[in-house]
Amino acid sequence: MEAVVNTKQEVVSPALWKNRNFLLLWIADLCSSFGLSIFMFSQSWYVVKVMGLEASLGLVFIASSIPRVIFMIIGGAIADRFNKNLIMFISDFTRALVAGALVFWLIFGDVSLWSFVIFAFIFGVLDAFFWPANGGLLPSLINKEQLTRANSIIQMTSQSSFIVGPMLAGAIIALGNYVTTFSITAGLLIVASIAVLLIKVKKKKLGEEEQTEPNLLSSIKEGITYVRQSAFLSALLVFAVLINLFMVGPLQMGLPLFVDNVLKGDSLIFSYLEGTLAGGMLVGSILIGILNIQKKRGLLVIFSVLFAGLIFSLFSQTGNLWQSLIMIGFLGGTFSVINIPIFAAVQSVVKEEMIGRVMSLLSMSSIGLVPVSFAITSGLLSIGVDVTQIMLGGGLLIVAVAILIYWKVTGLRNYN
């Protein structure tokens, strides 16, 4: 039996690269991830260093998160009714135009904090339609048995981009050139939009869509009912909400502040930490792809979250660069171990006609409390709480949540 499994695995991986649609999706994800990593790094560092508005960085993150929450469930219903690659094309191309507009604003205008808030809001709206379509497109392009490795490849590509992207952006910004970084973002998003538009998927017959989904509201309700009836999916919703409440805000907002206040570093040091975080995620993705874990995935995720909370707590107490790099590398590795097995499992068990709505609900639960997390972090910073204390508290709360989930949520704990 083992020999048969190994033979099958050896055949699956090369077959992915012979799949034209998967190859185009991989190119699109590569360019999109690379461009967005440069954009987010440049945006955060511009607000912190050029504008000197550390506590206000949360406004930018909140502006991008709120529209995701509001429109995500609508985006999932639309993804199940229309061509997913067309939705992704419109989103990527529009984001390219937004990045291009920011370039002109930097050259000819006076960029303010509210400029970044507006652009972040637009990105958030587009993300609400992009991610459900992106998550639901992959299962329609490949066989189910290829999903774990395909997700590993996509994750490895994404994390590689988030290693190189911040390092490139940090080097360019060190020379004082933000125009170049945002221009690169626009160019890469244009390439991504073209690649995804070339993907060929079978179109649903109009009559079938009208019969199964008479209107948008009933389609949304159907998706909610579908998730509520699954103990496994419901457990994931609760899990994702709590993790993002306690981790995302302190990590995303705290990292540039940690570099500036604790490590006394510049944009290059910031890029090293972000690159190492992505590098840890890359290594984790490779391990998951090689191991192709099929059993006790729920238990693996819970213990990985527990470990992530401990590592984040230790990271907050580091005082020099090498310690911080080690801790954040391990932290990145746990993220991949948490995300990939569950993501592949959801794609394999959910019905194709429901995948967009299910992915939107999972995504919405993941980011639903992110604006609250950003607001809490900003509030704590504004009243003088040190960023290291915020990170330590978030890490310890993650540990507590993981223990609680193990104790109470049997649907996730027992999932294979």
Coordinates of C-alpha atoms in Angstrom, one line a residue:
M1 CA 0.0 0.0 0.0
E2 CA 2.8 2.4 0.8
A3 CA 4.4 1.8 -2.6
V4 CA 1.2 2.6 -4.3
V5 CA 0.8 5.9 -2.4
N6 CA 4.3 7.0 -3.1
T7 CA 3.9 6.2 -6.8
K8 CA 0.8 8.3 -6.9
Q9 CA 2.4 11.2 -5.2
E10 CA 5.3 11.2 -7.6
V11 CA 2.8 11.4 -10.5
V12 CA 0.7 14.2 -9.0
S13 CA 3.3 16.9 -8.6
P14 CA 4.6 16.9 -12.2
A15 CA 1.0 16.8 -13.5
L16 CA 0.3 20.1 -11.8
W17 CA 2.9 21.9 -13.9
K18 CA 1.5 20.3 -17.1
N19 CA -1.9 21.8 -16.2
R20 CA -2.1 25.1 -18.2
N21 CA -4.8 26.6 -15.9
F22 CA -2.8 25.8 -12.8
L23 CA 0.3 27.3 -14.3
L24 CA -1.5 30.5 -15.1
L25 CA -3.0 30.7 -11.6
W26 CA 0.5 30.2 -10.2
I27 CA 1.9 33.0 -12.3
A28 CA -1.0 35.3 -11.2
D29 CA -0.4 34.5 -7.5
L30 CA 3.3 35.0 -7.9
C31 CA 2.9 38.5 -9.4
S32 CA 0.0 39.5 -7.1
S33 CA 1.8 38.3 -3.9
F34 CA 5.1 40.0 -4.9
G35 CA 3.4 43.3 -5.8
L36 CA 1.2 43.4 -2.7
S37 CA 4.1 42.5 -0.3
I38 CA 6.0 45.5 -1.7
F39 CA 3.0 47.7 -1.4
M40 CA 2.2 46.8 2.2
F41 CA 5.8 47.1 3.3
S42 CA 6.2 50.5 1.6
Q43 CA 2.9 51.8 2.9
S44 CA 3.6 50.8 6.5
W45 CA 7.1 52.2 6.6
Y46 CA 6.1 55.5 4.9
V47 CA 3.4 56.1 7.6
V48 CA 5.8 55.2 10.4
K49 CA 9.0 56.9 9.3
V50 CA 8.1 59.6 6.8
M51 CA 4.9 60.8 8.4
G52 CA 5.9 59.8 12.0
L53 CA 2.4 58.6 12.7
E54 CA 3.0 55.4 14.6
A55 CA -0.3 55.2 16.5
S56 CA -2.2 56.2 13.3
L57 CA -1.0 53.2 11.4
G58 CA -4.0 51.3 12.7
L59 CA -6.3 53.6 10.7
V60 CA -4.8 52.3 7.5
F61 CA -5.3 48.7 8.5
I62 CA -8.8 49.3 9.8
A63 CA -9.7 51.1 6.5
S64 CA -8.7 48.0 4.5
S65 CA -10.3 45.5 7.0
I66 CA -13.8 47.0 7.4
P67 CA -14.9 46.7 3.8
R68 CA -13.6 43.1 3.7
V69 CA -15.9 42.3 6.5
I70 CA -18.9 44.1 5.0
F71 CA -18.6 42.8 1.5
M72 CA -16.9 39.4 1.9
I73 CA -20.1 37.4 2.2
I74 CA -21.5 39.1 -0.9
G75 CA -18.3 38.4 -2.7
G76 CA -18.6 34.7 -2.0
A77 CA -22.1 34.6 -3.3
I78 CA -21.1 36.4 -6.5
A79 CA -18.1 34.1 -6.9
D80 CA -20.5 31.1 -7.0
R81 CA -22.7 32.8 -9.6
F82 CA -20.1 34.2 -12.0
N83 CA -16.7 33.4 -13.5
K84 CA -14.2 33.4 -10.6
N85 CA -11.2 34.3 -12.8
L86 CA -13.1 37.3 -14.3
I87 CA -13.7 38.6 -10.8
M88 CA -10.0 38.1 -9.9
F89 CA -9.0 40.0 -13.1
I90 CA -11.2 43.0 -12.3
S91 CA -9.9 43.1 -8.8
D92 CA -6.2 42.8 -9.7
F93 CA -6.5 45.3 -12.6
T94 CA -8.3 47.8 -10.4
R95 CA -5.7 47.5 -7.7
A96 CA -3.0 48.2 -10.3
L97 CA -4.8 51.4 -11.2
V98 CA -5.0 52.4 -7.5
A99 CA -1.3 51.8 -7.1
G100 CA -0.6 53.8 -10.2
A101 CA -2.8 56.7 -8.9
L102 CA -0.7 56.7 -5.7
V103 CA 2.5 57.0 -7.8
F104 CA 1.1 60.1 -9.5
W105 CA 0.0 61.5 -6.1
L106 CA 3.5 61.0 -4.7
I107 CA 5.0 62.8 -7.7
F108 CA 2.6 65.7 -8.2
G109 CA 0.7 66.0 -4.9
D110 CA 0.9 66.1 -1.2
V111 CA 0.3 62.6 0.2
S112 CA -1.3 62.5 3.6
L113 CA -2.4 59.8 6.0
W114 CA -5.9 60.1 4.6
S115 CA -4.6 59.3 1.2
F116 CA -3.4 55.9 2.4
V117 CA -6.6 55.4 4.3
I118 CA -8.7 56.0 1.1
F119 CA -6.5 53.6 -1.0
A120 CA -6.6 51.0 1.8
F121 CA -10.4 51.2 1.8
I122 CA -10.5 50.6 -2.0
F123 CA -8.1 47.7 -1.6
G124 CA -10.3 46.2 1.1
V125 CA -13.4 46.4 -1.1
L126 CA -11.6 44.6 -4.0
D127 CA -10.1 42.0 -1.6
A128 CA -13.7 41.1 -0.5
F129 CA -14.5 39.9 -4.0
F130 CA -11.0 38.6 -4.9
W131 CA -10.3 36.1 -2.1
P132 CA -13.6 34.1 -2.2
A133 CA -13.1 33.8 -6.0
N134 CA -9.4 32.9 -5.6
G135 CA -10.1 30.3 -2.9
G136 CA -12.9 28.7 -4.9
L137 CA -11.1 28.6 -8.3
L138 CA -8.3 26.1 -7.5
P139 CA -10.6 23.1 -6.9
S140 CA -12.2 23.6 -10.3
L141 CA -8.8 23.5 -12.0
I142 CA -7.2 20.3 -10.5
N143 CA -8.1 16.9 -9.0
K144 CA -9.0 16.7 -5.3
E145 CA -6.1 14.5 -4.5
Q146 CA -3.8 17.3 -5.8
L147 CA -5.2 20.0 -3.5
T148 CA -2.7 19.6 -0.6
R149 CA 0.3 19.9 -2.8
A150 CA -1.2 22.5 -5.0
N151 CA -2.0 24.7 -1.9
S152 CA 1.6 24.0 -0.7
I153 CA 3.0 25.3 -4.1
I154 CA 0.8 28.4 -4.0
Q155 CA 1.8 29.0 -0.4
M156 CA 5.5 28.5 -1.1
T157 CA 5.2 30.9 -4.0
S158 CA 3.4 33.5 -1.9
Q159 CA 5.9 33.3 0.9
S160 CA 8.9 33.4 -1.4
S161 CA 7.4 36.7 -2.7
F162 CA 7.0 38.0 0.8
I163 CA 10.7 37.3 1.4
V164 CA 12.0 39.0 -1.7
G165 CA 9.4 41.7 -1.9
P166 CA 10.1 43.4 1.5
M167 CA 13.9 43.1 1.0
L168 CA 13.7 44.7 -2.4
A169 CA 11.4 47.4 -1.1
G170 CA 13.6 48.0 1.9
A171 CA 16.7 48.4 -0.3
I172 CA 14.9 50.9 -2.6
I173 CA 13.3 52.8 0.2
A174 CA 16.8 53.1 1.9
L175 CA 17.7 55.2 -1.2
G176 CA 14.6 57.4 -0.5
N177 CA 12.5 56.2 -3.5
Y178 CA 8.9 55.3 -2.7
V179 CA 7.7 56.0 -6.2
T180 CA 9.7 53.0 -7.6
T181 CA 8.2 50.6 -5.1
F182 CA 4.6 51.6 -5.8
S183 CA 5.3 51.6 -9.5
I184 CA 6.6 48.0 -9.3
T185 CA 3.4 47.0 -7.5
A186 CA 1.2 48.5 -10.3
G187 CA 3.2 46.6 -13.0
L188 CA 3.1 43.3 -11.2
L189 CA -0.7 43.5 -10.6
I190 CA -1.2 44.2 -14.3
V191 CA 0.7 41.0 -15.2
A192 CA -1.3 39.1 -12.6
S193 CA -4.6 40.3 -14.0
I194 CA -3.6 39.3 -17.5
A195 CA -2.5 35.8 -16.4
V196 CA -5.7 35.1 -14.5
L197 CA -7.9 36.3 -17.4
L198 CA -6.3 33.6 -19.6
I199 CA -7.5 30.8 -17.3
K200 CA -10.1 28.7 -19.0
V201 CA -12.9 27.3 -16.9
K202 CA -16.2 25.7 -17.8
K203 CA -19.0 28.1 -17.6
K204 CA -22.2 27.2 -15.7
K205 CA -25.4 27.1 -17.7
L206 CA -27.5 30.1 -17.1
G207 CA -30.6 28.0 -16.5
E208 CA -28.9 26.0 -13.8
E209 CA -27.7 29.1 -12.0
E210 CA -31.2 30.6 -12.0
Q211 CA -32.7 27.3 -10.7
T212 CA -30.2 26.8 -7.8
E213 CA -29.6 30.5 -6.9
P214 CA -32.8 32.5 -7.6
N215 CA -31.4 35.7 -6.0
L216 CA -28.3 36.9 -4.1
L217 CA -30.0 37.0 -0.7
S218 CA -31.2 33.4 -0.8
S219 CA -27.7 32.4 -2.0
I220 CA -26.1 34.0 1.0
K221 CA -28.5 32.4 3.4
E222 CA -27.9 29.0 1.8
G223 CA -24.2 29.4 2.4
I224 CA -24.7 30.3 6.0
T225 CA -27.0 27.3 6.6
Y226 CA -24.5 25.0 4.9
V227 CA -21.7 26.1 7.3
R228 CA -23.9 26.0 10.4
Q229 CA -24.8 22.4 9.7
S230 CA -21.1 21.3 9.7
A231 CA -19.5 21.0 13.1
F232 CA -16.1 21.1 11.5
L233 CA -16.7 24.3 9.5
S234 CA -18.4 26.0 12.5
A235 CA -15.4 25.2 14.7
L236 CA -13.1 26.8 12.1
L237 CA -15.2 30.0 12.2
V238 CA -14.9 30.3 15.9
F239 CA -11.2 29.4 15.9
A240 CA -10.3 31.9 13.2
V241 CA -12.2 34.8 14.8
L242 CA -10.4 34.4 18.2
I243 CA -7.0 33.9 16.7
N244 CA -7.2 37.0 14.5
L245 CA -8.5 39.1 17.4
F246 CA -5.5 38.3 19.6
M247 CA -2.7 37.9 17.0
V248 CA -3.2 40.0 13.8
G249 CA -3.4 43.5 15.2
P250 CA -0.4 43.2 17.6
L251 CA 1.7 41.5 14.9
Q252 CA 0.9 43.6 11.8
M253 CA 0.8 46.9 13.6
G254 CA 3.5 46.0 16.2
L255 CA 6.2 44.8 13.9
P256 CA 7.3 48.2 12.4
L257 CA 7.0 49.8 15.8
F258 CA 9.0 47.0 17.4
V259 CA 11.8 47.6 14.8
D260 CA 11.8 51.3 15.4
N261 CA 11.4 51.4 19.2
V262 CA 13.0 48.2 20.5
L263 CA 15.6 47.2 17.9
K264 CA 16.3 50.8 16.9
G265 CA 16.4 49.7 13.3
D266 CA 15.7 51.1 9.9
S267 CA 13.7 49.9 6.8
L268 CA 16.3 47.2 6.1
I269 CA 15.9 45.7 9.6
F270 CA 12.1 45.8 9.1
S271 CA 12.5 44.0 5.8
Y272 CA 14.8 41.3 7.4
L273 CA 12.1 40.5 10.0
E274 CA 9.3 40.4 7.4
G275 CA 11.4 38.3 5.1
T276 CA 12.3 35.9 7.9
L277 CA 8.6 35.6 8.8
A278 CA 7.8 34.7 5.2
G279 CA 10.8 32.4 5.1
G280 CA 9.5 30.5 8.1
M281 CA 6.2 30.2 6.3
L282 CA 8.0 29.0 3.2
V283 CA 9.8 26.3 5.1
G284 CA 6.5 25.2 6.8
S285 CA 4.8 25.1 3.4
I286 CA 7.6 22.8 2.0
L287 CA 7.4 20.5 4.9
I288 CA 3.6 20.2 4.7
G289 CA 3.8 19.6 0.9
I290 CA 6.4 16.8 1.4
L291 CA 4.6 15.1 4.3
N292 CA 1.1 15.5 2.7
I293 CA -0.5 15.0 6.1
Q294 CA -3.9 13.3 5.9
K295 CA -4.5 12.3 9.5
K296 CA -5.1 14.2 12.8
R297 CA -4.9 17.5 10.9
G298 CA -7.2 19.2 13.4
L299 CA -5.0 18.2 16.4
L300 CA -2.0 19.4 14.4
V301 CA -3.5 22.8 13.9
I302 CA -4.5 23.2 17.5
F303 CA -1.0 22.4 18.8
S304 CA 0.5 24.6 16.1
V305 CA -1.6 27.6 17.3
L306 CA -0.5 26.9 20.9
F307 CA 3.1 26.9 19.8
A308 CA 2.5 30.1 17.8
G309 CA 1.2 31.8 20.9
L310 CA 4.3 30.8 22.9
I311 CA 6.7 31.9 20.2
F312 CA 4.9 35.3 19.8
S313 CA 5.2 35.8 23.5
L314 CA 9.0 35.0 23.4
F315 CA 9.4 37.2 20.4
S316 CA 8.1 40.2 22.3
Q317 CA 10.8 39.8 24.9
T318 CA 13.7 39.6 22.5
G319 CA 16.1 42.6 22.6
N320 CA 18.5 42.1 19.7
L321 CA 18.1 41.2 16.0
W322 CA 19.4 37.6 15.9
Q323 CA 17.0 36.6 18.7
S324 CA 14.1 38.3 16.9
L325 CA 14.9 36.6 13.6
I326 CA 14.9 33.2 15.2
M327 CA 11.6 33.7 17.0
I328 CA 9.8 35.2 14.0
G329 CA 11.1 32.5 11.7
F330 CA 9.6 29.8 13.9
L331 CA 6.4 31.8 14.1
G332 CA 6.1 31.9 10.4
G333 CA 6.5 28.1 10.2
T334 CA 3.6 27.6 12.5
F335 CA 1.4 29.7 10.3
S336 CA 1.8 27.3 7.3
V337 CA 1.3 24.3 9.5
I338 CA -2.0 25.8 10.6
N339 CA -3.3 27.1 7.3
I340 CA -2.5 24.6 4.5
P341 CA -3.9 21.3 5.8
I342 CA -7.2 22.9 6.8
F343 CA -7.4 25.0 3.7
A344 CA -7.0 21.9 1.5
A345 CA -9.4 19.9 3.6
V346 CA -12.1 22.6 3.2
Q347 CA -11.6 22.7 -0.6
S348 CA -11.9 18.9 -0.8
V349 CA -15.0 18.4 1.3
V350 CA -17.2 21.4 0.3
K351 CA -19.4 21.1 -2.7
E352 CA -18.2 23.0 -5.8
E353 CA -21.3 25.1 -6.1
M354 CA -20.9 26.2 -2.4
I355 CA -17.1 26.8 -2.3
G356 CA -17.2 30.5 -2.9
R357 CA -19.7 31.2 -0.1
V358 CA -17.9 28.8 2.3
M359 CA -14.5 30.4 1.6
S360 CA -16.0 33.9 2.0
L361 CA -17.5 32.9 5.4
L362 CA -14.2 31.5 6.5
S363 CA -12.3 34.5 5.3
M364 CA -14.8 36.8 6.9
S365 CA -14.5 35.0 10.2
S366 CA -10.7 35.3 9.9
I367 CA -10.8 39.0 9.4
G368 CA -14.1 39.9 11.2
L369 CA -12.5 41.0 14.3
V370 CA -9.3 42.3 12.7
P371 CA -10.6 46.0 12.8
V372 CA -11.4 45.5 16.5
S373 CA -7.9 44.1 17.0
F374 CA -6.3 47.1 15.2
A375 CA -8.5 49.5 17.2
I376 CA -7.5 47.9 20.5
T377 CA -3.8 47.9 19.5
S378 CA -4.1 51.6 18.4
G379 CA -5.9 52.5 21.6
L380 CA -3.3 50.8 23.8
L381 CA -0.5 52.5 21.9
S382 CA -2.2 55.9 22.3
I383 CA -2.4 55.6 26.1
G384 CA 1.3 54.7 26.3
V385 CA 1.2 50.9 26.5
D386 CA 4.5 49.5 25.2
V387 CA 4.4 47.5 22.0
T388 CA 6.2 44.6 23.7
Q389 CA 3.5 44.4 26.4
I390 CA 0.8 44.3 23.7
M391 CA 2.6 41.5 21.9
L392 CA 3.1 39.5 25.1
G393 CA -0.5 39.8 26.1
G394 CA -1.7 38.8 22.6
G395 CA 0.6 35.7 22.6
L396 CA -0.6 34.6 26.0
L397 CA -4.2 35.0 25.0
I398 CA -3.5 32.8 21.9
V399 CA -2.2 30.1 24.2
A400 CA -5.3 30.3 26.4
V401 CA -7.6 30.1 23.3
A402 CA -5.7 27.0 21.9
I403 CA -6.2 25.2 25.3
L404 CA -9.8 26.2 25.3
I405 CA -10.4 25.0 21.7
Y406 CA -8.7 21.7 22.5
W407 CA -10.9 21.2 25.6
K408 CA -14.2 22.3 24.1
V409 CA -14.3 22.0 20.3
T410 CA -14.2 18.3 19.6
G411 CA -15.2 18.8 16.0
L412 CA -11.8 20.4 15.2
R413 CA -9.8 18.3 17.6
N414 CA -11.0 15.0 16.2
Y415 CA -10.9 16.0 12.5
N416 CA -8.6 13.9 10.3

